[in-house]
Short mmCIF file of C-alpha atoms and ligand atoms in Angstrom, two decimals:
data_model
loop_
_atom_site.label_atom_id
_atom_site.label_comp_id
_atom_site.label_asym_id
_atom_site.label_seq_id
_atom_site.Cartn_x
_atom_site.Cartn_y
_atom_site.Cartn_z
CA MET A 3 -13.31 4.75 13.23
CA LYS A 4 -12.60 1.54 11.25
CA ILE A 5 -9.85 1.08 8.59
CA GLY A 6 -10.34 -1.33 6.08
CA ILE A 7 -8.27 -3.62 4.61
CA LEU A 8 -8.63 -5.12 0.94
CA GLY A 9 -9.07 -8.84 1.52
CA ILE A 10 -9.48 -10.25 -1.61
CA GLN A 11 -6.35 -11.64 -1.83
CA GLY A 12 -2.51 -11.70 -0.21
CA ALA A 13 -1.14 -10.46 3.31
CA TYR A 14 -3.93 -8.44 4.75
CA HIS A 15 -4.33 -10.37 8.32
CA LYS A 16 -0.73 -9.02 9.57
CA HIS A 17 -2.19 -5.51 8.87
CA ALA A 18 -5.25 -6.29 10.84
CA GLU A 19 -2.97 -7.21 13.79
CA MET A 20 -1.20 -4.34 13.31
CA LEU A 21 -3.92 -1.88 13.52
CA ARG A 22 -5.84 -3.69 16.37
CA SER A 23 -2.25 -3.09 18.55
CA LEU A 24 -2.81 0.50 17.77
CA GLY A 25 -6.26 0.44 18.64
CA VAL A 26 -7.89 1.10 15.50
CA GLU A 27 -10.21 -1.51 14.22
CA PRO A 28 -9.69 -3.41 11.05
CA LEU A 29 -12.47 -4.07 8.47
CA ILE A 30 -11.75 -6.90 5.98
CA ILE A 31 -13.08 -5.50 2.78
CA ARG A 32 -14.49 -8.24 0.28
CA TYR A 33 -17.93 -6.35 -0.58
CA ASN A 34 -18.45 -2.86 -2.23
CA ALA A 35 -21.21 -2.02 0.21
CA GLN A 36 -18.44 -2.38 2.92
CA LEU A 37 -16.61 0.82 1.75
CA GLU A 38 -19.23 2.52 3.33
CA GLU A 39 -18.34 1.78 6.66
CA ILE A 40 -14.64 2.40 6.52
CA SER A 41 -12.72 6.06 6.96
CA ALA A 42 -9.61 4.64 5.03
CA LEU A 43 -8.26 1.62 3.28
CA ILE A 44 -5.35 -0.58 3.25
CA ILE A 45 -4.48 -2.14 0.17
CA PRO A 46 -1.73 -4.74 1.19
CA GLY A 47 0.86 -7.13 -0.57
CA GLY A 48 -0.19 -9.73 -2.65
CA GLU A 49 -0.40 -9.80 -6.35
CA SER A 50 -1.02 -7.04 -8.39
CA THR A 51 -2.61 -8.91 -11.20
CA ALA A 52 -4.93 -11.26 -8.82
CA PHE A 53 -5.67 -7.76 -7.64
CA SER A 54 -6.85 -6.56 -10.86
CA MET A 55 -8.73 -9.72 -11.86
CA GLN A 56 -10.83 -9.60 -8.57
CA LEU A 57 -11.45 -5.72 -9.08
CA SER A 58 -13.44 -6.81 -11.68
CA PHE A 59 -16.03 -9.12 -10.17
CA ARG A 60 -15.79 -9.02 -6.36
CA LEU A 61 -15.30 -5.72 -5.62
CA ASP A 62 -15.42 -2.70 -8.44
CA PHE A 63 -12.71 -1.16 -9.83
CA GLU A 64 -14.76 2.57 -10.21
CA LYS A 65 -15.85 1.71 -6.62
CA VAL A 66 -12.75 1.25 -4.91
CA ARG A 67 -11.31 3.98 -7.01
CA ASP A 68 -14.09 6.40 -6.19
CA PHE A 69 -13.72 5.79 -2.56
CA ALA A 70 -9.78 6.57 -2.53
CA LEU A 71 -10.80 9.57 -4.58
CA SER A 72 -12.11 11.22 -1.27
CA HIS A 73 -10.28 8.92 1.48
CA PRO A 74 -7.00 8.24 2.59
CA VAL A 75 -5.26 4.64 0.92
CA PHE A 76 -2.33 3.15 1.80
CA GLY A 77 -0.33 0.58 -0.42
CA THR A 78 2.27 -1.96 0.51
CA CYS A 79 3.99 -3.68 -2.20
CA ALA A 80 1.27 -5.02 -4.39
CA GLY A 81 -0.71 -2.21 -3.16
CA MET A 82 1.71 0.27 -4.07
CA ILE A 83 1.72 -1.08 -7.55
CA MET A 84 -1.99 -0.81 -7.90
CA LEU A 85 -1.91 3.01 -6.61
CA GLY A 86 0.83 3.91 -9.27
CA LYS A 87 0.97 3.90 -12.68
CA GLY A 88 3.21 2.91 -15.59
CA ASP A 89 3.61 -0.80 -15.05
CA ASN A 90 4.18 -2.94 -18.13
CA ASP A 91 2.10 -6.04 -17.54
CA PRO A 92 -0.79 -5.85 -19.36
CA ARG A 93 -2.77 -8.23 -16.72
CA VAL A 94 -2.28 -5.46 -14.23
CA ARG A 95 -5.00 -2.74 -14.13
CA GLN A 96 -3.77 0.32 -12.08
CA LEU A 97 -5.63 2.73 -10.03
CA LYS A 98 -3.34 5.55 -11.18
CA LEU A 99 -3.90 7.50 -8.02
CA MET A 100 -0.30 8.52 -7.36
CA ASP A 101 1.89 10.05 -9.96
CA PHE A 102 4.90 7.57 -10.05
CA THR A 103 5.41 4.54 -12.46
CA VAL A 104 6.59 1.43 -10.68
CA LEU A 105 8.06 -2.11 -12.03
CA ARG A 106 6.87 -5.41 -10.86
CA ASN A 107 9.31 -7.94 -9.55
CA ALA A 108 12.14 -5.68 -9.99
CA TYR A 109 14.52 -6.91 -7.29
CA GLY A 110 14.07 -10.61 -8.80
CA ALA A 111 12.17 -13.89 -7.49
CA GLN A 112 10.87 -14.71 -4.26
CA THR A 113 14.12 -16.24 -3.07
CA GLU A 114 15.53 -12.80 -3.79
CA SER A 115 13.66 -11.49 -0.89
CA PHE A 116 15.70 -9.28 1.49
CA THR A 117 15.38 -7.00 4.47
CA ALA A 118 17.08 -3.61 4.81
CA GLU A 119 18.04 -0.75 7.03
CA LEU A 120 15.98 2.03 5.49
CA ASP A 121 16.34 6.04 6.21
CA LEU A 122 12.67 6.72 7.11
CA THR A 123 11.38 10.50 7.65
CA LEU A 124 8.08 10.90 9.24
CA ASN A 125 6.84 14.45 10.34
CA GLY A 126 10.27 15.70 9.84
CA GLU A 127 11.75 13.27 12.02
CA LYS A 128 14.38 10.94 10.40
CA SER A 129 15.08 7.18 11.83
CA ALA A 130 15.47 3.83 10.50
CA PHE A 131 13.21 1.50 9.99
CA HIS A 132 13.57 -2.38 9.24
CA GLY A 133 12.14 -3.27 5.77
CA VAL A 134 11.12 -6.49 4.31
CA PHE A 135 11.06 -6.53 0.92
CA ILE A 136 9.19 -9.51 -0.87
CA ARG A 137 9.04 -9.70 -4.60
CA ALA A 138 9.07 -5.85 -4.33
CA PRO A 139 8.51 -3.45 -6.94
CA ARG A 140 10.69 -0.32 -7.62
CA ILE A 141 9.56 3.16 -8.12
CA ASP A 142 10.92 3.90 -11.34
CA SER A 143 10.14 7.46 -11.98
CA LEU A 144 8.78 10.12 -9.49
CA GLY A 145 6.43 13.11 -10.29
CA GLU A 146 6.78 16.49 -8.64
CA LYS A 147 3.90 16.14 -6.44
CA VAL A 148 5.32 12.98 -4.62
CA LYS A 149 7.17 13.05 -1.42
CA VAL A 150 9.49 10.62 -0.60
CA LEU A 151 9.36 9.08 3.21
CA ALA A 152 11.67 6.34 2.81
CA ARG A 153 15.05 5.34 1.21
CA HIS A 154 17.13 2.39 0.89
CA GLY A 155 20.36 3.78 -0.20
CA THR A 156 19.23 6.64 -2.61
CA GLU A 157 16.20 4.37 -3.82
CA PRO A 158 12.88 5.71 -2.88
CA VAL A 159 10.77 2.90 -1.39
CA MET A 160 7.97 4.99 0.09
CA ALA A 161 6.13 7.96 -1.07
CA GLU A 162 3.30 10.48 -0.22
CA GLN A 163 0.89 12.29 -2.24
CA GLY A 164 -2.09 13.91 -0.85
CA HIS A 165 -4.15 11.34 1.09
CA PHE A 166 -2.14 8.51 -0.54
CA LEU A 167 0.60 6.48 0.91
CA ALA A 168 2.51 3.95 -0.87
CA ALA A 169 5.61 1.51 0.40
CA SER A 170 7.57 -0.85 -1.73
CA PHE A 171 8.04 -3.06 1.38
CA HIS A 172 5.65 -4.63 4.15
CA PRO A 173 6.18 -2.35 7.38
CA GLU A 174 2.90 -4.67 8.89
CA LEU A 175 5.72 -7.62 8.88
CA SER A 176 8.46 -5.74 10.67
CA GLY A 177 6.88 -5.58 14.38
CA ASP A 178 7.45 -2.11 14.32
CA GLY A 179 4.00 0.23 14.01
CA ARG A 180 5.31 3.69 13.51
CA ILE A 181 4.44 3.72 9.81
CA HIS A 182 0.80 2.75 10.34
CA ARG A 183 0.56 5.13 13.18
CA TYR A 184 1.34 7.73 11.14
CA PHE A 185 -1.45 6.61 8.30
CA ILE A 186 -3.83 6.63 11.57
CA GLU A 187 -2.84 10.44 12.42
CA ARG A 188 -3.25 11.68 9.13
CA ILE A 189 -6.91 10.10 8.94
CA THR A 190 -7.45 11.55 12.29
CA THR A 191 -5.94 15.03 12.11
N1 LIG B 213 5.60 -9.32 -7.15
C1 LIG B 213 4.03 -8.78 -6.40
C2 LIG B 213 2.92 -7.98 -7.57
O1 LIG B 213 3.69 -8.04 -8.77
C3 LIG B 213 3.84 -8.03 -5.16
C4 LIG B 213 4.46 -8.71 -4.01
C5 LIG B 213 4.07 -8.41 -2.97
O2 LIG B 213 3.04 -7.66 -2.73
N2 LIG B 213 4.81 -9.01 -1.53
O3 LIG B 213 1.88 -7.77 -7.55
#
């Protein structure tokens, strides 16, 4: 099994390292045809405005969306923005696959990036997770079908809906593979 990581822009190398450390082969996705080689896709952090532009010429927006309709997809930070809906920046073309609305850069500028201990619930088990937030988006409203898997205080920061997973932080940067393992297990079971 190969997991693709959208590699047109942004923080894809750390996701690749994390997948390799968990015994899964990553494939950096830059062209439409590569989608046929993978079982699931990670949309990494980066810039959702840049992703939106790139998805109109290097990779096809509709092809990525079609892939996502039938395969697991995990979006982190900018990737979460892409999976959600309702961002009010006209430069961002969201895939609108998950039922939450999101606000870009809601915690402030790069210098206001922070880390925080999160309350994570995976497979019904609660634990702490060290979350890295870099110009992170904020979930603004959540639809009924969306399950919250992690919170920062009371605020939802990780969500699951069917075969989609989204986190407003960067789980690939904390040296803790539990969230990636959870994503992998959901593909294989
Ligand atoms: N602020 C970025 C955006 O709006 C996301 C930042 C990130 O992915 N670390 O797309």
